[in-house]
Amino acid sequence: MAERVPPSPPRRYRLSLPRGRELELVAGRPLLLGVVNITPDSFSDGGRYLPPEAAVAHGLRLLAEGADALDLGAESTRPGGGVYGDGARPVTPGEERRRLLPVLAALRERTEVPLSVDTRHGEVARDALAAGADLVNDVSALGDPVMAEVVAAAGCPLVLMHARGELATMQREIRFHDVVAEVRAELAERVDFAVARGIRRTQLLVDPGIGFGKTAAQNVELIARLDDLAALGQPVLLGASRKSFVGTLTGAAVDERLPGSLAAALWGARRGAAILRIHDVAATRQALRLWSELAAAGGRAA
């Protein structure tokens, strides 16, 4: 009988946060990033948490359920085309700040967990970091030149998400020959772009952009082969929770997509995700706990 080769240890990452703190990430043992949408038109819960007190209460509830960090977004980035219709309405940086900053300040007073700000606008990121945010989640991957200046100056972590084209039309203009290879190459280019503008490579995370300019089949392929993206050497954030591809494949409405979202989360963890951006924290944490116990028991029995 051949001797069983022990698995390689998971890759670890140490990211520097503002105010002298650190964030440790482990590929395959994902941090749970709870979503707080402070918007009237997000696809999953549009309007429910637009009032500041409702958003703060929701964030605290996600932390009580076991979220390791929170992602606060005050502009819906729902793309246009396909099942999304016309997409979300863009908002001005001023309106985005008006929604975001009171919630961010209130949560910062109540918790020390990392707080991410989901924004495309460098000036919004600057004010959010000054108000206590720890990292920036940029769906435009430095589409705003000011963002690179802000992040480089702050020295904070930055998530670079893959997307092609404009939010308003990207679901109508889907063209890939090999979606995994092309997304990987384009994310690698954005990482190099960020480094060239003064952002440390060790502070950069990548996100395949599930649901942003991809078909349902392409989203599935990206999740199935997430380890190909992890091979870039950057921590991978996976945001598949409640996305439209789950509905396309199963027929489930937005509020009925938890089972499909859990399947994507578990597979993403298996393929090396370091962060899962999720809406349903308690269910995801329970599923991951059991999955990890089963995986460990399976390894001992092999």
mmCIF file of C-alpha atoms in Angstrom:
data_model
loop_
_atom_site.group_PDB
_atom_site.id
_atom_site.type_symbol
_atom_site.label_atom_id
_atom_site.label_comp_id
_atom_site.label_asym_id
_atom_site.label_seq_id
_atom_site.Cartn_x
_atom_site.Cartn_y
_atom_site.Cartn_z
ATOM 1 C CA MET A 1 0.000 0.000 0.000
ATOM 2 C CA ALA A 2 1.367 3.393 -0.979
ATOM 3 C CA GLU A 3 2.095 5.746 1.873
ATOM 4 C CA ARG A 4 -0.455 8.532 2.106
ATOM 5 C CA VAL A 5 1.065 11.949 1.455
ATOM 6 C CA PRO A 6 -0.139 14.512 4.009
ATOM 7 C CA PRO A 7 -1.891 17.538 2.527
ATOM 8 C CA SER A 8 0.059 20.747 2.116
ATOM 9 C CA PRO A 9 -0.614 23.346 4.817
ATOM 10 C CA PRO A 10 -3.075 26.036 3.750
ATOM 11 C CA ARG A 11 -1.693 29.311 2.500
ATOM 12 C CA ARG A 12 -1.790 32.126 5.058
ATOM 13 C CA TYR A 13 -1.838 35.851 4.464
ATOM 14 C CA ARG A 14 -1.172 38.729 6.863
ATOM 15 C CA LEU A 15 -2.673 42.060 5.902
ATOM 16 C CA SER A 16 -2.036 45.326 7.711
ATOM 17 C CA LEU A 17 -5.083 47.245 8.892
ATOM 18 C CA PRO A 18 -5.200 50.893 9.949
ATOM 19 C CA ARG A 19 -4.406 51.788 13.543
ATOM 20 C CA GLY A 20 -1.682 49.159 13.843
ATOM 21 C CA ARG A 21 -3.868 46.064 13.587
ATOM 22 C CA GLU A 22 -3.497 42.950 11.428
ATOM 23 C CA LEU A 23 -5.882 40.653 9.583
ATOM 24 C CA GLU A 24 -4.866 37.030 9.108
ATOM 25 C CA LEU A 25 -6.523 35.121 6.279
ATOM 26 C CA VAL A 26 -6.222 31.415 5.501
ATOM 27 C CA ALA A 27 -7.040 29.934 2.111
ATOM 28 C CA GLY A 28 -9.793 27.352 2.520
ATOM 29 C CA ARG A 29 -10.751 28.546 6.006
ATOM 30 C CA PRO A 30 -12.666 31.614 4.978
ATOM 31 C CA LEU A 31 -13.433 34.664 7.026
ATOM 32 C CA LEU A 32 -17.159 35.447 6.946
ATOM 33 C CA LEU A 33 -17.867 38.957 5.661
ATOM 34 C CA GLY A 34 -21.446 39.960 6.446
ATOM 35 C CA VAL A 35 -23.201 42.235 3.940
ATOM 36 C CA VAL A 36 -24.872 45.465 5.081
ATOM 37 C CA ASN A 37 -26.632 47.176 2.160
ATOM 38 C CA ILE A 38 -27.499 50.792 2.984
ATOM 39 C CA THR A 39 -29.401 51.241 -0.270
ATOM 40 C CA PRO A 40 -32.950 51.467 -1.613
ATOM 41 C CA ASP A 41 -32.299 49.206 -4.610
ATOM 42 C CA SER A 42 -29.912 46.330 -3.846
ATOM 43 C CA PHE A 43 -31.026 43.104 -5.492
ATOM 44 C CA SER A 44 -31.204 41.089 -2.262
ATOM 45 C CA ASP A 45 -32.761 43.412 0.307
ATOM 46 C CA GLY A 46 -33.245 46.794 -1.351
ATOM 47 C CA GLY A 47 -34.524 49.415 1.073
ATOM 48 C CA ARG A 48 -34.766 47.222 4.143
ATOM 49 C CA TYR A 49 -31.670 48.689 5.779
ATOM 50 C CA LEU A 50 -31.626 52.171 4.247
ATOM 51 C CA PRO A 51 -32.533 53.903 7.550
ATOM 52 C CA PRO A 52 -29.284 54.231 9.543
ATOM 53 C CA GLU A 53 -30.706 52.646 12.692
ATOM 54 C CA ALA A 54 -31.909 49.635 10.682
ATOM 55 C CA ALA A 55 -28.510 49.211 9.033
ATOM 56 C CA VAL A 56 -26.679 49.405 12.370
ATOM 57 C CA ALA A 57 -29.045 46.885 13.954
ATOM 58 C CA HIS A 58 -28.574 44.548 10.999
ATOM 59 C CA GLY A 59 -24.796 44.791 11.223
ATOM 60 C CA LEU A 60 -24.856 43.990 14.934
ATOM 61 C CA ARG A 61 -27.189 41.066 14.243
ATOM 62 C CA LEU A 62 -24.758 39.652 11.674
ATOM 63 C CA LEU A 63 -21.943 39.939 14.210
ATOM 64 C CA ALA A 64 -24.058 38.126 16.799
ATOM 65 C CA GLU A 65 -24.582 35.347 14.238
ATOM 66 C CA GLY A 66 -20.822 34.958 13.888
ATOM 67 C CA ALA A 67 -19.657 37.327 11.149
ATOM 68 C CA ASP A 68 -15.919 37.995 11.336
ATOM 69 C CA ALA A 69 -16.192 41.343 9.531
ATOM 70 C CA LEU A 70 -18.785 43.566 7.851
ATOM 71 C CA ASP A 71 -18.971 44.995 4.328
ATOM 72 C CA LEU A 72 -20.896 48.278 4.202
ATOM 73 C CA GLY A 73 -22.217 49.464 0.852
ATOM 74 C CA ALA A 74 -24.234 52.610 0.158
ATOM 75 C CA GLU A 75 -24.508 52.333 -3.630
ATOM 76 C CA SER A 76 -26.123 49.333 -5.278
ATOM 77 C CA THR A 77 -23.889 47.824 -7.950
ATOM 78 C CA ARG A 78 -26.577 45.594 -9.463
ATOM 79 C CA PRO A 79 -25.515 45.272 -13.127
ATOM 80 C CA GLY A 80 -27.786 46.019 -16.058
ATOM 81 C CA GLY A 81 -29.039 43.529 -18.623
ATOM 82 C CA GLY A 82 -30.359 39.983 -18.485
ATOM 83 C CA VAL A 83 -32.316 39.116 -15.354
ATOM 84 C CA TYR A 84 -31.291 42.419 -13.752
ATOM 85 C CA GLY A 85 -33.245 44.653 -16.118
ATOM 86 C CA ASP A 86 -31.912 48.206 -16.196
ATOM 87 C CA GLY A 87 -29.572 47.725 -13.252
ATOM 88 C CA ALA A 88 -29.126 49.973 -10.252
ATOM 89 C CA ARG A 89 -29.275 53.755 -10.360
ATOM 90 C CA PRO A 90 -25.852 55.366 -9.824
ATOM 91 C CA VAL A 91 -25.612 57.739 -6.878
ATOM 92 C CA THR A 92 -23.341 60.709 -6.348
ATOM 93 C CA PRO A 93 -20.405 60.433 -3.941
ATOM 94 C CA GLY A 94 -22.199 62.956 -1.744
ATOM 95 C CA GLU A 95 -25.314 60.801 -1.466
ATOM 96 C CA GLU A 96 -23.177 57.716 -0.894
ATOM 97 C CA ARG A 97 -21.368 59.437 1.975
ATOM 98 C CA ARG A 98 -24.652 60.622 3.475
ATOM 99 C CA ARG A 99 -25.925 57.042 3.660
ATOM 100 C CA LEU A 100 -22.664 55.378 4.653
ATOM 101 C CA LEU A 101 -20.849 57.497 7.208
ATOM 102 C CA PRO A 102 -23.450 57.558 10.036
ATOM 103 C CA VAL A 103 -23.746 53.767 9.902
ATOM 104 C CA LEU A 104 -19.990 53.292 9.754
ATOM 105 C CA ALA A 105 -19.418 55.623 12.703
ATOM 106 C CA ALA A 106 -22.088 53.920 14.814
ATOM 107 C CA LEU A 107 -20.724 50.440 14.121
ATOM 108 C CA ARG A 108 -17.143 51.564 14.732
ATOM 109 C CA GLU A 109 -18.194 52.726 18.201
ATOM 110 C CA ARG A 110 -19.705 49.320 18.964
ATOM 111 C CA THR A 111 -17.247 46.818 17.519
ATOM 112 C CA GLU A 112 -13.567 46.250 16.818
ATOM 113 C CA VAL A 113 -14.111 43.760 13.970
ATOM 114 C CA PRO A 114 -12.786 44.802 10.555
ATOM 115 C CA LEU A 115 -15.171 47.060 8.653
ATOM 116 C CA SER A 116 -14.991 47.079 4.866
ATOM 117 C CA VAL A 117 -16.465 49.823 2.707
ATOM 118 C CA ASP A 118 -17.885 48.737 -0.660
ATOM 119 C CA THR A 119 -17.361 51.748 -2.937
ATOM 120 C CA ARG A 120 -16.100 52.714 -6.390
ATOM 121 C CA HIS A 121 -15.327 56.292 -5.408
ATOM 122 C CA GLY A 122 -11.959 57.333 -4.040
ATOM 123 C CA GLU A 123 -13.307 60.358 -2.186
ATOM 124 C CA VAL A 124 -15.885 58.182 -0.412
ATOM 125 C CA ALA A 125 -13.174 55.689 0.528
ATOM 126 C CA ARG A 126 -11.023 58.512 1.925
ATOM 127 C CA ASP A 127 -13.789 59.729 4.216
ATOM 128 C CA ALA A 128 -14.740 56.192 5.237
ATOM 129 C CA LEU A 129 -11.168 55.322 6.193
ATOM 130 C CA ALA A 130 -10.973 58.509 8.241
ATOM 131 C CA ALA A 131 -14.208 57.480 9.985
ATOM 132 C CA GLY A 132 -12.862 54.066 10.980
ATOM 133 C CA ALA A 133 -13.111 51.725 7.981
ATOM 134 C CA ASP A 134 -10.344 49.130 7.694
ATOM 135 C CA LEU A 135 -10.380 48.059 4.059
ATOM 136 C CA VAL A 136 -11.863 48.997 0.695
ATOM 137 C CA ASN A 137 -13.890 46.682 -1.560
ATOM 138 C CA ASP A 138 -13.795 48.220 -5.049
ATOM 139 C CA VAL A 139 -16.017 46.605 -7.691
ATOM 140 C CA SER A 140 -14.392 48.804 -10.348
ATOM 141 C CA ALA A 141 -10.850 47.623 -9.508
ATOM 142 C CA LEU A 142 -9.421 51.156 -9.421
ATOM 143 C CA GLY A 143 -11.660 52.578 -12.121
ATOM 144 C CA ASP A 144 -11.463 55.882 -10.232
ATOM 145 C CA PRO A 145 -7.849 57.166 -10.341
ATOM 146 C CA VAL A 146 -8.351 58.827 -6.954
ATOM 147 C CA MET A 147 -8.933 55.416 -5.353
ATOM 148 C CA ALA A 148 -5.347 54.287 -5.941
ATOM 149 C CA GLU A 149 -4.029 57.466 -4.316
ATOM 150 C CA VAL A 150 -6.307 57.042 -1.302
ATOM 151 C CA VAL A 151 -5.509 53.376 -0.711
ATOM 152 C CA ALA A 152 -1.767 53.823 -1.244
ATOM 153 C CA ALA A 153 -1.714 56.692 1.247
ATOM 154 C CA ALA A 154 -3.778 54.798 3.823
ATOM 155 C CA GLY A 155 -1.872 51.539 3.396
ATOM 156 C CA CYS A 156 -5.103 49.588 3.851
ATOM 157 C CA PRO A 157 -6.144 46.335 2.136
ATOM 158 C CA LEU A 158 -7.974 46.617 -1.181
ATOM 159 C CA VAL A 159 -10.266 44.115 -2.920
ATOM 160 C CA LEU A 160 -10.018 44.217 -6.720
ATOM 161 C CA MET A 161 -13.131 42.748 -8.342
ATOM 162 C CA HIS A 162 -13.272 41.524 -11.917
ATOM 163 C CA ALA A 163 -15.832 43.066 -14.239
ATOM 164 C CA ARG A 164 -15.843 44.111 -17.866
ATOM 165 C CA GLY A 165 -17.555 47.194 -19.197
ATOM 166 C CA GLU A 166 -20.062 49.449 -17.513
ATOM 167 C CA LEU A 167 -22.472 48.296 -14.812
ATOM 168 C CA ALA A 168 -25.466 49.489 -16.823
ATOM 169 C CA THR A 169 -24.755 47.218 -19.802
ATOM 170 C CA MET A 170 -22.318 44.462 -18.792
ATOM 171 C CA GLN A 171 -24.908 41.654 -18.739
ATOM 172 C CA ARG A 172 -25.713 42.427 -22.392
ATOM 173 C CA GLU A 173 -22.079 42.288 -23.509
ATOM 174 C CA ILE A 174 -20.749 38.935 -22.303
ATOM 175 C CA ARG A 175 -17.863 37.626 -24.416
ATOM 176 C CA PHE A 176 -15.422 35.048 -23.058
ATOM 177 C CA HIS A 177 -13.498 32.294 -24.795
ATOM 178 C CA ASP A 178 -12.087 30.785 -21.570
ATOM 179 C CA VAL A 179 -13.692 32.570 -18.634
ATOM 180 C CA VAL A 180 -11.328 31.295 -15.935
ATOM 181 C CA ALA A 181 -8.143 32.014 -17.875
ATOM 182 C CA GLU A 182 -9.353 35.455 -18.936
ATOM 183 C CA VAL A 183 -10.578 36.476 -15.489
ATOM 184 C CA ARG A 184 -7.307 35.304 -13.979
ATOM 185 C CA ALA A 185 -5.244 37.244 -16.529
ATOM 186 C CA GLU A 186 -7.308 40.397 -16.107
ATOM 187 C CA LEU A 187 -7.131 40.226 -12.313
ATOM 188 C CA ALA A 188 -3.363 39.745 -12.530
ATOM 189 C CA GLU A 189 -3.208 42.888 -14.682
ATOM 190 C CA ARG A 190 -5.193 44.873 -12.109
ATOM 191 C CA VAL A 191 -2.924 43.648 -9.314
ATOM 192 C CA ASP A 192 0.118 44.839 -11.274
ATOM 193 C CA PHE A 193 -1.675 48.118 -12.028
ATOM 194 C CA ALA A 194 -2.322 48.671 -8.318
ATOM 195 C CA VAL A 195 1.268 47.859 -7.362
ATOM 196 C CA ALA A 196 2.554 50.303 -9.984
ATOM 197 C CA ARG A 197 0.507 53.007 -8.257
ATOM 198 C CA GLY A 198 2.034 52.450 -4.860
ATOM 199 C CA ILE A 199 -0.242 49.844 -3.264
ATOM 200 C CA ARG A 200 1.629 46.970 -1.667
ATOM 201 C CA ARG A 201 1.014 43.605 -3.303
ATOM 202 C CA THR A 202 0.600 42.021 0.131
ATOM 203 C CA GLN A 203 -2.419 44.297 0.731
ATOM 204 C CA LEU A 204 -4.332 43.217 -2.384
ATOM 205 C CA LEU A 205 -7.187 40.715 -2.589
ATOM 206 C CA VAL A 206 -8.971 39.519 -5.737
ATOM 207 C CA ASP A 207 -12.640 38.767 -6.415
ATOM 208 C CA PRO A 208 -13.810 36.934 -9.583
ATOM 209 C CA GLY A 209 -16.896 39.141 -9.788
ATOM 210 C CA ILE A 210 -19.616 36.501 -9.695
ATOM 211 C CA GLY A 211 -22.687 37.915 -11.445
ATOM 212 C CA PHE A 212 -20.848 40.835 -13.045
ATOM 213 C CA GLY A 213 -20.832 40.358 -16.812
ATOM 214 C CA LYS A 214 -20.939 36.559 -16.741
ATOM 215 C CA THR A 215 -23.500 33.908 -17.637
ATOM 216 C CA ALA A 216 -24.770 31.435 -15.055
ATOM 217 C CA ALA A 217 -22.553 28.727 -16.546
ATOM 218 C CA GLN A 218 -19.512 31.000 -16.421
ATOM 219 C CA ASN A 219 -20.198 31.864 -12.786
ATOM 220 C CA VAL A 220 -20.363 28.156 -11.966
ATOM 221 C CA GLU A 221 -17.087 27.517 -13.776
ATOM 222 C CA LEU A 222 -15.343 30.317 -11.898
ATOM 223 C CA ILE A 223 -16.463 28.936 -8.540
ATOM 224 C CA ALA A 224 -15.620 25.366 -9.538
ATOM 225 C CA ARG A 225 -12.078 26.418 -10.495
ATOM 226 C CA LEU A 226 -11.524 29.055 -7.835
ATOM 227 C CA ASP A 227 -8.187 27.458 -7.009
ATOM 228 C CA ASP A 228 -6.919 28.657 -10.410
ATOM 229 C CA LEU A 229 -7.499 32.218 -9.196
ATOM 230 C CA ALA A 230 -5.986 31.487 -5.777
ATOM 231 C CA ALA A 231 -2.826 30.475 -7.641
ATOM 232 C CA LEU A 232 -2.282 34.173 -8.385
ATOM 233 C CA GLY A 233 -0.953 34.379 -4.828
ATOM 234 C CA GLN A 234 -3.501 36.908 -3.563
ATOM 235 C CA PRO A 235 -6.297 36.090 -1.086
ATOM 236 C CA VAL A 236 -9.541 35.368 -2.939
ATOM 237 C CA LEU A 237 -12.867 36.885 -1.891
ATOM 238 C CA LEU A 238 -15.916 35.009 -3.177
ATOM 239 C CA GLY A 239 -19.257 36.806 -3.306
ATOM 240 C CA ALA A 240 -21.846 34.331 -4.601
ATOM 241 C CA SER A 241 -24.507 34.767 -1.918
ATOM 242 C CA ARG A 242 -28.061 35.099 -3.312
ATOM 243 C CA LYS A 243 -26.722 35.914 -6.787
ATOM 244 C CA SER A 244 -28.899 35.594 -9.874
ATOM 245 C CA PHE A 245 -27.070 32.547 -11.241
ATOM 246 C CA VAL A 246 -28.495 30.556 -8.316
ATOM 247 C CA GLY A 247 -31.969 31.607 -9.407
ATOM 248 C CA THR A 248 -31.235 30.895 -13.067
ATOM 249 C CA LEU A 249 -30.099 27.357 -12.285
ATOM 250 C CA THR A 250 -32.734 26.500 -9.667
ATOM 251 C CA GLY A 251 -35.682 28.806 -10.293
ATOM 252 C CA ALA A 252 -35.405 30.138 -6.736
ATOM 253 C CA ALA A 253 -36.423 33.701 -5.909
ATOM 254 C CA VAL A 254 -33.893 35.941 -4.144
ATOM 255 C CA ASP A 255 -35.183 35.102 -0.663
ATOM 256 C CA GLU A 256 -35.153 31.361 -1.445
ATOM 257 C CA ARG A 257 -31.510 31.043 -2.529
ATOM 258 C CA LEU A 258 -29.902 30.045 0.765
ATOM 259 C CA PRO A 259 -29.367 26.360 -0.183
ATOM 260 C CA GLY A 260 -27.699 27.306 -3.457
ATOM 261 C CA SER A 261 -25.657 30.003 -1.739
ATOM 262 C CA LEU A 262 -24.427 27.473 0.821
ATOM 263 C CA ALA A 263 -23.388 25.072 -1.941
ATOM 264 C CA ALA A 264 -21.357 27.832 -3.582
ATOM 265 C CA ALA A 265 -19.810 28.828 -0.244
ATOM 266 C CA LEU A 266 -18.742 25.290 0.603
ATOM 267 C CA TRP A 267 -17.255 24.683 -2.819
ATOM 268 C CA GLY A 268 -15.499 28.036 -2.670
ATOM 269 C CA ALA A 269 -13.985 27.132 0.687
ATOM 270 C CA ARG A 270 -12.845 23.809 -0.725
ATOM 271 C CA ARG A 271 -11.155 25.623 -3.603
ATOM 272 C CA GLY A 272 -9.263 28.093 -1.468
ATOM 273 C CA ALA A 273 -11.476 31.109 -0.789
ATOM 274 C CA ALA A 274 -10.048 33.266 2.004
ATOM 275 C CA ILE A 275 -13.183 35.409 2.452
ATOM 276 C CA LEU A 276 -16.850 34.655 1.808
ATOM 277 C CA ARG A 277 -19.041 37.723 1.328
ATOM 278 C CA ILE A 278 -22.445 36.540 2.549
ATOM 279 C CA HIS A 279 -25.917 37.587 3.653
ATOM 280 C CA ASP A 280 -26.843 34.528 5.779
ATOM 281 C CA VAL A 281 -24.121 34.315 8.391
ATOM 282 C CA ALA A 282 -25.482 31.804 10.908
ATOM 283 C CA ALA A 283 -26.402 29.226 8.264
ATOM 284 C CA THR A 284 -23.090 29.609 6.448
ATOM 285 C CA ARG A 285 -21.075 29.294 9.650
ATOM 286 C CA GLN A 286 -22.946 26.127 10.633
ATOM 287 C CA ALA A 287 -22.494 24.587 7.182
ATOM 288 C CA LEU A 288 -18.780 25.368 7.151
ATOM 289 C CA ARG A 289 -18.319 23.959 10.645
ATOM 290 C CA LEU A 290 -19.864 20.623 9.725
ATOM 291 C CA TRP A 291 -18.097 20.523 6.372
ATOM 292 C CA SER A 292 -14.710 21.081 8.045
ATOM 293 C CA GLU A 293 -15.422 18.335 10.596
ATOM 294 C CA LEU A 294 -16.378 15.921 7.811
ATOM 295 C CA ALA A 295 -13.293 16.845 5.804
ATOM 296 C CA ALA A 296 -11.051 16.284 8.820
ATOM 297 C CA ALA A 297 -12.688 12.951 9.633
ATOM 298 C CA GLY A 298 -12.375 11.884 6.005
ATOM 299 C CA GLY A 299 -8.684 12.694 6.056
ATOM 300 C CA ARG A 300 -8.143 10.649 9.215
ATOM 301 C CA ALA A 301 -10.005 7.707 7.705
ATOM 302 C CA ALA A 302 -8.090 7.776 4.404
#
